[in-house]
């Protein structure tokens, strides 16, 4: 068969938000799996998580000191020391008038305790086994954390859909969630197309470049909590690329890079069509990233979602941030929780000329000063220029129509999420 380059007019391109809606309505609802707690970082909780304990599970001391009765603070007499209770031990004697129990941080307080006095406010007479207390301002309940103060058994501590950050890991551990119900991650196959590509450990010969997109896409997918499955370089010939596409269609999502523009060897759209992947859109009103292709496979259930990303690394990155990252998130959180529009704004520090009629996402540096955000578009020499991305930490969004943007204007930014 002969794969013809796509010749669709560039007029009436789909907008970024229309493109997202087309993608979003094809994302299947989240399904549940489990993983061990230490592997749960970055995943999304699938069900509400209840606590199986009160926290703290017992009335405990918040300091190293002495457990006492309040009335004894008024007495000039030293108090007889009952015993010492360390964290992990349980008291054997109640605190009674004229006595005190030495207690360490985290230990259960003895029965009868009305307050704990810090060790710094006490003088111990070892020979007499007594303690004199200097701080008489201690109130009822001082330095005691009551059972269930933080949460009660059965309380929901994390709700379904939450992203698991280190703080959630700590909380899950506290409530005994060793096996965490998490949303299933999409398996994301990656094929980078191009006859000019060589593996990263090779030195490019004349006319060649390294396949940097594969490493970039693997790391992006991993950072989005997807499961990256690299399938290697897909050469620009129909037989080889068709075979790789068939492998890619075995997974939930297939990302291809390159081969989606107007070149003679841009075979991806035609080969996808031949593999029964229905085109949903090709080309988006967007700069960089206009050639983006999106479709869904007819022969898999649920249908594999297929993205043809432009080959240039920055174009790929922009399309990834705008469409693929939210898709992977929505796959695990549900589509309603995900919004792709930039919702931060910052003050522009340098003038910018927007040329053309496409919404433009330009690599930029976002800095904070006295609580205000300032954004500086970075000089770059086009979509292949990864070097100038190094200081970038966001994309700055310029809305058409074309015009001069002035220093001091408030402008939308899309911070890098990693
Ligand atoms: P294409 O869309 O295939 O015409 O590629 C557009 C540009 O991106 C060309 O300059 C390619 O050499 C470059 N490119 C394509 N694939 C990759 C890749 N995997 N890594 C780095 N650059 C790439
Ligand atoms: Mg190519």
Coordinates of C-alpha atoms and ligand atoms in Angstrom, one line a residue:
X1 CA 0.0 0.0 0.0
X2 CA 1.1 3.5 -0.5
X3 CA 0.8 5.9 2.5
X4 CA 0.0 9.4 1.3
X5 CA 1.0 12.4 3.4
X6 CA -2.0 14.1 5.0
X7 CA -3.1 17.0 2.8
X8 CA -6.0 18.4 4.9
X9 CA -6.1 22.1 4.8
X10 CA -4.8 23.9 7.9
X11 CA -7.9 26.1 8.0
X12 CA -10.6 25.4 10.7
X13 CA -8.2 23.6 13.0
X14 CA -9.7 22.2 16.2
X15 CA -9.0 24.4 19.2
X16 CA -7.0 23.2 22.3
X17 CA -10.2 22.9 24.4
X18 CA -12.2 21.1 21.7
X19 CA -9.2 18.7 21.3
X20 CA -9.2 18.1 25.0
X21 CA -13.0 17.4 25.1
X22 CA -12.6 14.9 22.2
X23 CA -9.8 13.1 24.2
X24 CA -11.6 13.4 27.6
X25 CA -14.8 11.7 26.4
X26 CA -12.9 8.7 25.2
X27 CA -11.0 8.1 28.4
X28 CA -12.5 5.0 30.2
X29 CA -13.6 5.3 33.8
X30 CA -10.9 4.5 36.4
X31 CA -10.6 0.9 37.5
X32 CA -9.0 -0.4 40.8
X33 CA -5.9 -2.3 41.5
X34 CA -3.7 -2.5 44.6
X35 CA -0.1 -1.8 45.4
X36 CA 2.1 -2.0 48.4
X37 CA 2.4 1.2 50.4
X38 CA 6.1 1.9 49.5
X39 CA 5.2 1.7 45.8
X40 CA 2.2 4.0 46.1
X41 CA 3.9 7.4 45.7
X42 CA 2.4 9.4 42.8
X43 CA -0.5 7.0 42.4
X44 CA -4.2 7.9 42.9
X45 CA -6.3 6.5 45.7
X46 CA -9.2 4.4 44.3
X47 CA -11.5 4.3 47.3
X48 CA -12.1 6.3 50.5
X49 CA -9.6 5.1 53.1
X50 CA -11.0 4.7 56.7
X51 CA -8.8 4.6 59.7
X52 CA -8.7 1.3 61.6
X53 CA -7.6 3.0 64.9
X54 CA -8.1 6.1 67.0
X55 CA -5.1 8.5 66.7
X56 CA -3.5 8.7 69.0
X57 CA -4.6 5.3 70.2
X58 CA -4.3 6.2 73.9
X59 CA -3.9 9.4 76.0
X60 CA -0.2 10.2 75.5
X61 CA 2.4 12.6 76.8
X62 CA 3.7 15.2 74.3
X63 CA 6.9 15.9 76.3
X64 CA 9.5 14.3 78.6
X65 CA 8.4 15.2 82.1
X66 CA 6.3 14.2 85.1
X67 CA 2.6 13.2 85.1
X68 CA 1.0 15.0 88.1
X69 CA -2.3 16.2 89.7
X70 CA -3.0 19.9 89.4
X71 CA -3.6 20.5 93.1
X72 CA -0.1 19.2 93.9
X73 CA 1.4 22.2 92.1
X74 CA 0.2 24.4 95.0
X75 CA 2.0 22.2 97.6
X76 CA 5.5 23.1 98.7
X77 CA 6.3 19.4 99.2
X78 CA 8.3 17.4 96.6
X79 CA 6.3 14.6 95.0
X80 CA 7.2 10.9 95.4
X81 CA 8.2 9.3 92.0
X82 CA 6.0 6.3 91.3
X83 CA 7.8 4.8 88.3
X84 CA 9.2 5.7 84.9
X85 CA 7.2 5.1 81.8
X86 CA 8.9 5.0 78.4
X87 CA 7.3 5.1 75.0
X88 CA 6.1 1.6 74.2
X89 CA 5.5 0.8 77.9
X90 CA 2.3 1.0 79.9
X91 CA 2.0 2.6 83.4
X92 CA 1.4 0.2 86.3
X93 CA 0.4 2.7 88.9
X94 CA -2.1 5.6 88.9
X95 CA -1.0 9.2 89.8
X96 CA -2.3 10.0 93.3
X97 CA -2.0 13.0 95.6
X98 CA 1.6 13.6 96.5
X99 CA 3.0 11.4 93.7
X100 CA 4.2 11.9 90.2
X101 CA 5.2 9.5 87.4
X102 CA 8.2 10.2 85.3
X103 CA 7.1 9.9 81.7
X104 CA 8.7 10.2 78.2
X105 CA 7.3 11.7 75.0
X106 CA 4.9 9.3 73.4
X107 CA 4.2 7.2 76.5
X108 CA 0.7 6.5 77.7
X109 CA -0.2 8.6 80.7
X110 CA -1.0 6.9 84.0
X111 CA -4.6 6.8 85.2
X112 CA -5.5 9.9 87.1
X113 CA -3.0 12.2 85.4
X114 CA -4.3 15.8 85.1
X115 CA -1.2 17.3 83.4
X116 CA 2.4 16.6 82.4
X117 CA 5.1 19.0 83.5
X118 CA 8.2 19.4 81.3
X119 CA 11.4 17.9 82.7
X120 CA 13.0 21.3 82.3
X121 CA 10.6 22.6 85.1
X122 CA 11.5 19.9 87.5
X123 CA 14.3 19.1 89.9
X124 CA 14.8 15.4 90.7
X125 CA 16.3 14.2 94.0
X126 CA 17.6 10.7 93.1
X127 CA 18.4 9.7 96.6
X128 CA 15.0 10.6 97.9
X129 CA 13.2 9.4 94.7
X130 CA 11.3 12.7 94.7
X131 CA 10.7 15.6 92.3
X132 CA 10.2 19.3 93.0
X133 CA 8.1 21.2 90.4
X134 CA 8.9 24.9 89.6
X135 CA 6.3 25.7 87.1
X136 CA 3.0 26.3 88.8
X137 CA 1.2 27.7 85.8
X138 CA 0.6 24.3 84.1
X139 CA -3.1 23.8 83.4
X140 CA -5.5 20.9 83.3
X141 CA -4.5 18.7 80.3
X142 CA -1.2 20.4 79.6
X143 CA 1.1 18.4 77.3
X144 CA -1.4 15.6 77.0
X145 CA -2.8 14.5 73.7
X146 CA -6.1 12.7 74.2
X147 CA -7.0 9.4 72.5
X148 CA -8.7 10.1 69.1
X149 CA -7.8 13.8 69.2
X150 CA -6.3 13.6 65.6
X151 CA -8.9 11.1 64.2
X152 CA -11.3 8.4 65.3
X153 CA -11.5 4.8 64.2
X154 CA -13.7 4.7 61.0
X155 CA -12.9 8.3 60.0
X156 CA -12.1 8.7 56.3
X157 CA -8.5 9.9 56.2
X158 CA -8.0 10.1 52.4
X159 CA -10.8 10.4 49.8
X160 CA -11.0 8.5 46.5
X161 CA -9.2 10.3 43.6
X162 CA -6.5 11.9 45.8
X163 CA -3.0 11.9 44.6
X164 CA -0.6 10.0 46.9
X165 CA 2.2 12.3 48.0
X166 CA 4.7 11.6 50.8
X167 CA 2.3 13.1 53.4
X168 CA -0.5 10.6 52.3
X169 CA 2.1 7.8 52.5
X170 CA 2.7 8.7 56.2
X171 CA -1.0 8.9 56.9
X172 CA -1.7 5.6 55.1
X173 CA 1.0 4.0 57.2
X174 CA -0.5 5.3 60.4
X175 CA -3.9 3.8 59.6
X176 CA -2.5 0.4 58.7
X177 CA -3.0 0.6 54.9
X178 CA -0.1 -1.7 53.9
X179 CA -1.9 -2.6 50.6
X180 CA -3.3 0.5 49.0
X181 CA -6.3 0.5 46.7
X182 CA -5.1 2.6 43.8
X183 CA -6.5 3.4 40.3
X184 CA -5.0 1.2 37.6
X185 CA -2.2 3.0 35.8
X186 CA -2.5 3.1 32.0
X187 CA 0.1 1.1 30.1
X188 CA 1.6 3.7 27.7
X189 CA 3.5 2.2 24.7
X190 CA 6.0 4.6 23.1
X191 CA 7.3 4.4 19.5
X192 CA 9.6 7.1 18.2
X193 CA 9.7 7.2 14.5
X194 CA 12.4 8.3 12.2
X195 CA 15.1 6.9 9.9
X196 CA 17.5 9.6 11.2
X197 CA 17.3 8.3 14.8
X198 CA 20.1 6.4 16.7
X199 CA 20.0 5.1 20.2
X200 CA 21.2 7.4 23.0
X201 CA 24.4 5.4 23.5
X202 CA 25.4 5.8 19.8
X203 CA 27.3 8.6 18.3
X204 CA 25.2 10.0 15.4
X205 CA 26.8 9.7 12.0
X206 CA 26.2 12.2 9.2
X207 CA 22.5 13.1 9.0
X208 CA 21.6 11.3 12.2
X209 CA 20.4 12.5 15.6
X210 CA 19.9 10.7 18.9
X211 CA 16.5 9.5 19.8
X212 CA 16.0 11.9 22.7
X213 CA 12.2 11.7 22.6
X214 CA 12.0 8.2 23.9
X215 CA 13.8 9.0 27.1
X216 CA 11.9 12.3 27.4
X217 CA 8.5 10.5 26.9
X218 CA 9.4 7.6 29.3
X219 CA 10.3 10.1 32.0
X220 CA 7.1 12.2 31.3
X221 CA 4.9 9.2 31.4
X222 CA 6.5 8.0 34.6
X223 CA 6.2 11.4 36.2
X224 CA 2.5 11.4 35.3
X225 CA 2.1 8.0 37.1
X226 CA 1.6 6.1 33.8
X227 CA 3.4 2.8 33.1
X228 CA 5.8 3.6 30.2
X229 CA 6.5 0.7 27.7
X230 CA 9.1 1.8 25.2
X231 CA 9.0 -0.1 22.0
X232 CA 12.1 1.4 20.4
X233 CA 12.7 3.2 17.2
X234 CA 10.1 2.8 14.4
X235 CA 11.7 3.2 11.1
X236 CA 10.0 5.2 8.4
X237 CA 9.0 2.2 6.3
X238 CA 5.5 0.7 6.1
X239 CA 6.3 -2.9 7.1
X240 CA 8.4 -2.2 10.1
X241 CA 6.3 0.7 11.5
X242 CA 3.0 -1.3 11.0
X243 CA 4.5 -4.1 13.0
X244 CA 5.5 -1.8 15.8
X245 CA 2.0 -0.1 15.7
X246 CA 0.4 -3.5 16.2
X247 CA 2.6 -4.1 19.3
X248 CA 1.6 -0.6 20.6
X249 CA -2.1 -1.3 20.1
X250 CA -1.9 -4.1 22.7
X251 CA -1.7 -1.4 25.4
X252 CA -4.1 1.2 26.9
X253 CA -2.4 4.1 25.2
X254 CA 0.0 4.4 22.3
X255 CA 2.3 7.5 21.9
X256 CA 4.1 7.9 18.6
X257 CA 6.6 10.7 18.0
X258 CA 7.4 12.1 14.6
X259 CA 5.9 11.2 11.2
X260 CA 2.7 13.2 11.6
X261 CA 3.4 16.2 9.5
X262 CA 3.4 16.8 5.7
X263 CA 6.7 15.1 4.8
X264 CA 7.0 12.3 2.3
X265 CA 8.0 9.8 5.1
X266 CA 5.4 11.0 7.5
X267 CA 3.6 7.6 7.4
X268 CA 2.0 7.6 10.9
X269 CA -1.6 8.8 10.1
X270 CA -2.0 6.5 7.1
X271 CA -0.5 3.5 8.9
X272 CA -2.7 4.1 11.9
X273 CA -5.8 4.2 9.7
X274 CA -4.7 0.9 8.1
X275 CA -4.4 -0.6 11.6
X276 CA -8.0 0.3 12.2
X277 CA -7.3 3.3 14.4
X278 CA -10.0 5.9 13.7
X279 CA -8.8 9.5 13.4
X280 CA -10.6 11.8 15.8
X281 CA -8.5 14.9 14.9
X282 CA -5.3 15.8 13.2
X283 CA -3.8 19.2 13.7
X284 CA -4.7 21.6 16.5
X285 CA -4.7 25.4 16.7
X286 CA -1.5 25.5 18.8
X287 CA 2.1 26.6 18.6
X288 CA 4.2 24.6 18.9
X289 CA 2.4 21.3 18.4
X290 CA 0.1 21.9 15.5
X291 CA 0.6 18.5 13.8
X292 CA -0.8 16.6 16.8
X293 CA -2.9 13.5 15.7
X294 CA -5.3 11.7 18.0
X295 CA -7.5 8.6 17.4
X296 CA -8.9 5.5 19.0
X297 CA -8.4 1.9 18.0
X298 CA -11.5 0.0 16.7
X299 CA -10.3 -3.5 17.5
X300 CA -9.4 -3.3 21.2
X301 CA -11.7 -3.0 24.3
X302 CA -11.5 -0.4 25.8
X303 CA -10.2 1.2 22.6
X304 CA -6.5 2.0 22.7
X305 CA -6.1 5.8 22.7
X306 CA -3.4 6.8 20.2
X307 CA -1.5 10.1 20.1
X308 CA 0.8 11.0 17.2
X309 CA 3.0 13.6 18.7
X310 CA 5.1 16.0 16.6
X311 CA 8.8 14.9 16.3
X312 CA 10.4 18.0 17.5
X313 CA 11.1 17.6 21.3
X314 CA 9.5 20.9 22.4
X315 CA 6.4 20.3 20.3
X316 CA 6.1 16.9 21.8
X317 CA 6.6 18.3 25.3
X318 CA 3.9 20.9 24.8
X319 CA 1.4 18.4 23.4
X320 CA 2.3 16.1 26.2
X321 CA 1.6 18.7 28.9
X322 CA -1.6 19.9 27.3
X323 CA -3.2 16.6 26.4
X324 CA -1.3 13.4 27.4
X325 CA -0.5 14.3 31.0
X326 CA -4.2 15.3 31.7
X327 CA -5.3 12.1 29.9
X328 CA -3.1 9.9 32.1
X329 CA -4.4 11.8 35.2
X330 CA -8.0 11.5 34.1
X331 CA -7.5 7.8 33.4
X332 CA -6.8 7.4 37.2
X333 CA -8.9 10.2 38.7
X334 CA -11.9 10.5 36.3
X335 CA -12.3 13.2 33.8
X336 CA -14.3 15.6 35.9
X337 CA -11.3 16.2 38.3
X338 CA -9.0 17.3 35.4
X339 CA -8.8 20.7 33.8
X340 CA -6.2 21.6 31.2
X341 CA -6.5 25.4 31.1
X342 CA -3.7 27.3 32.7
X343 CA -5.0 28.7 36.0
X344 CA -2.0 30.6 37.2
X345 CA -1.0 34.1 36.1
X346 CA 2.2 36.1 36.5
X347 CA 3.6 39.4 35.5
X348 CA 5.5 39.5 32.2
X349 CA 9.1 40.8 32.7
X350 CA 10.0 41.2 29.0
X351 CA 8.1 42.3 25.9
X352 CA 6.9 39.6 23.6
X353 CA 5.6 39.7 20.0
X354 CA 2.9 37.1 19.3
X355 CA 3.0 36.3 15.6
X356 CA 0.3 34.3 13.8
X357 CA -3.1 33.4 14.9
X358 CA -2.3 30.3 17.0
X359 CA -2.4 30.1 20.8
X360 CA 1.3 29.9 21.7
X361 CA 2.9 28.1 24.7
X362 CA 6.4 29.4 25.1
X363 CA 9.0 27.9 27.4
X364 CA 9.6 30.4 30.3
X365 CA 11.0 30.9 33.7
X366 CA 8.6 31.7 36.6
X367 CA 10.1 33.4 39.6
X368 CA 8.6 34.5 42.9
X369 CA 9.4 37.8 44.5
X370 CA 7.6 39.1 47.6
X371 CA 4.7 36.7 47.0
X372 CA 4.2 37.8 43.4
X373 CA 4.9 35.7 40.3
X374 CA 7.1 37.1 37.4
X375 CA 7.4 35.2 34.2
X376 CA 10.2 35.6 31.6
X377 CA 9.9 33.9 28.1
X378 CA 13.2 32.2 27.4
X379 CA 15.1 32.9 24.1
X380 CA 15.0 29.8 22.0
X381 CA 15.6 28.8 18.5
X382 CA 12.5 26.7 17.9
X383 CA 11.0 23.4 18.7
X384 CA 14.2 21.4 18.4
X385 CA 16.0 23.6 20.9
X386 CA 16.1 21.5 24.2
X387 CA 19.2 23.4 25.5
X388 CA 17.2 26.6 26.1
X389 CA 14.6 24.5 28.0
X390 CA 17.1 23.9 30.8
X391 CA 16.2 27.0 32.9
X392 CA 12.5 26.7 32.0
X393 CA 10.0 25.8 34.8
X394 CA 6.7 26.6 33.0
X395 CA 5.1 27.4 29.7
X396 CA 3.7 30.9 29.2
X397 CA 0.5 31.2 27.3
X398 CA 0.0 33.9 24.7
X399 CA -3.5 34.2 23.3
X400 CA -4.2 35.4 19.8
X401 CA -4.8 37.8 18.0
X402 CA -1.2 38.6 17.3
X403 CA 0.0 41.7 19.1
X404 CA 2.8 43.1 21.2
X405 CA 2.7 42.0 24.8
X406 CA 4.1 44.6 27.2
X407 CA 6.2 44.3 30.3
X408 CA 3.9 44.3 33.4
X409 CA 1.0 42.5 31.7
X410 CA -0.6 39.7 33.7
X411 CA -0.4 36.5 31.7
X412 CA -1.3 32.8 32.1
X413 CA 1.3 30.3 32.9
X414 CA 1.3 26.5 33.0
X415 CA 3.9 25.5 35.6
X416 CA 5.8 22.3 34.9
X417 CA 4.3 19.8 37.3
X418 CA 7.5 18.0 38.0
Ligands
LIG1 P1 9.0 14.6 11.9 O1 7.7 15.0 12.6 O2 9.2 13.1 11.9 O3 9.2 15.2 10.6 O4 10.2 15.2 12.9 C1 10.3 16.6 13.1 C2 11.6 16.9 13.6 O5 11.8 16.2 14.9 C3 12.8 16.4 12.8 O6 13.8 17.3 12.8 C4 13.2 15.1 13.5 O7 14.6 14.8 13.2 C5 13.0 15.5 14.9 N1 12.7 14.2 15.7 C6 11.9 13.3 15.3 N2 11.9 12.3 16.2 C7 12.8 12.6 17.1 C8 13.2 12.0 18.3 N3 12.7 10.8 18.7 N4 14.1 12.6 19.1 C9 14.6 13.8 18.7 N5 14.2 14.5 17.6 C10 13.3 13.9 16.8
LIG2 MG1 10.2 11.8 10.9

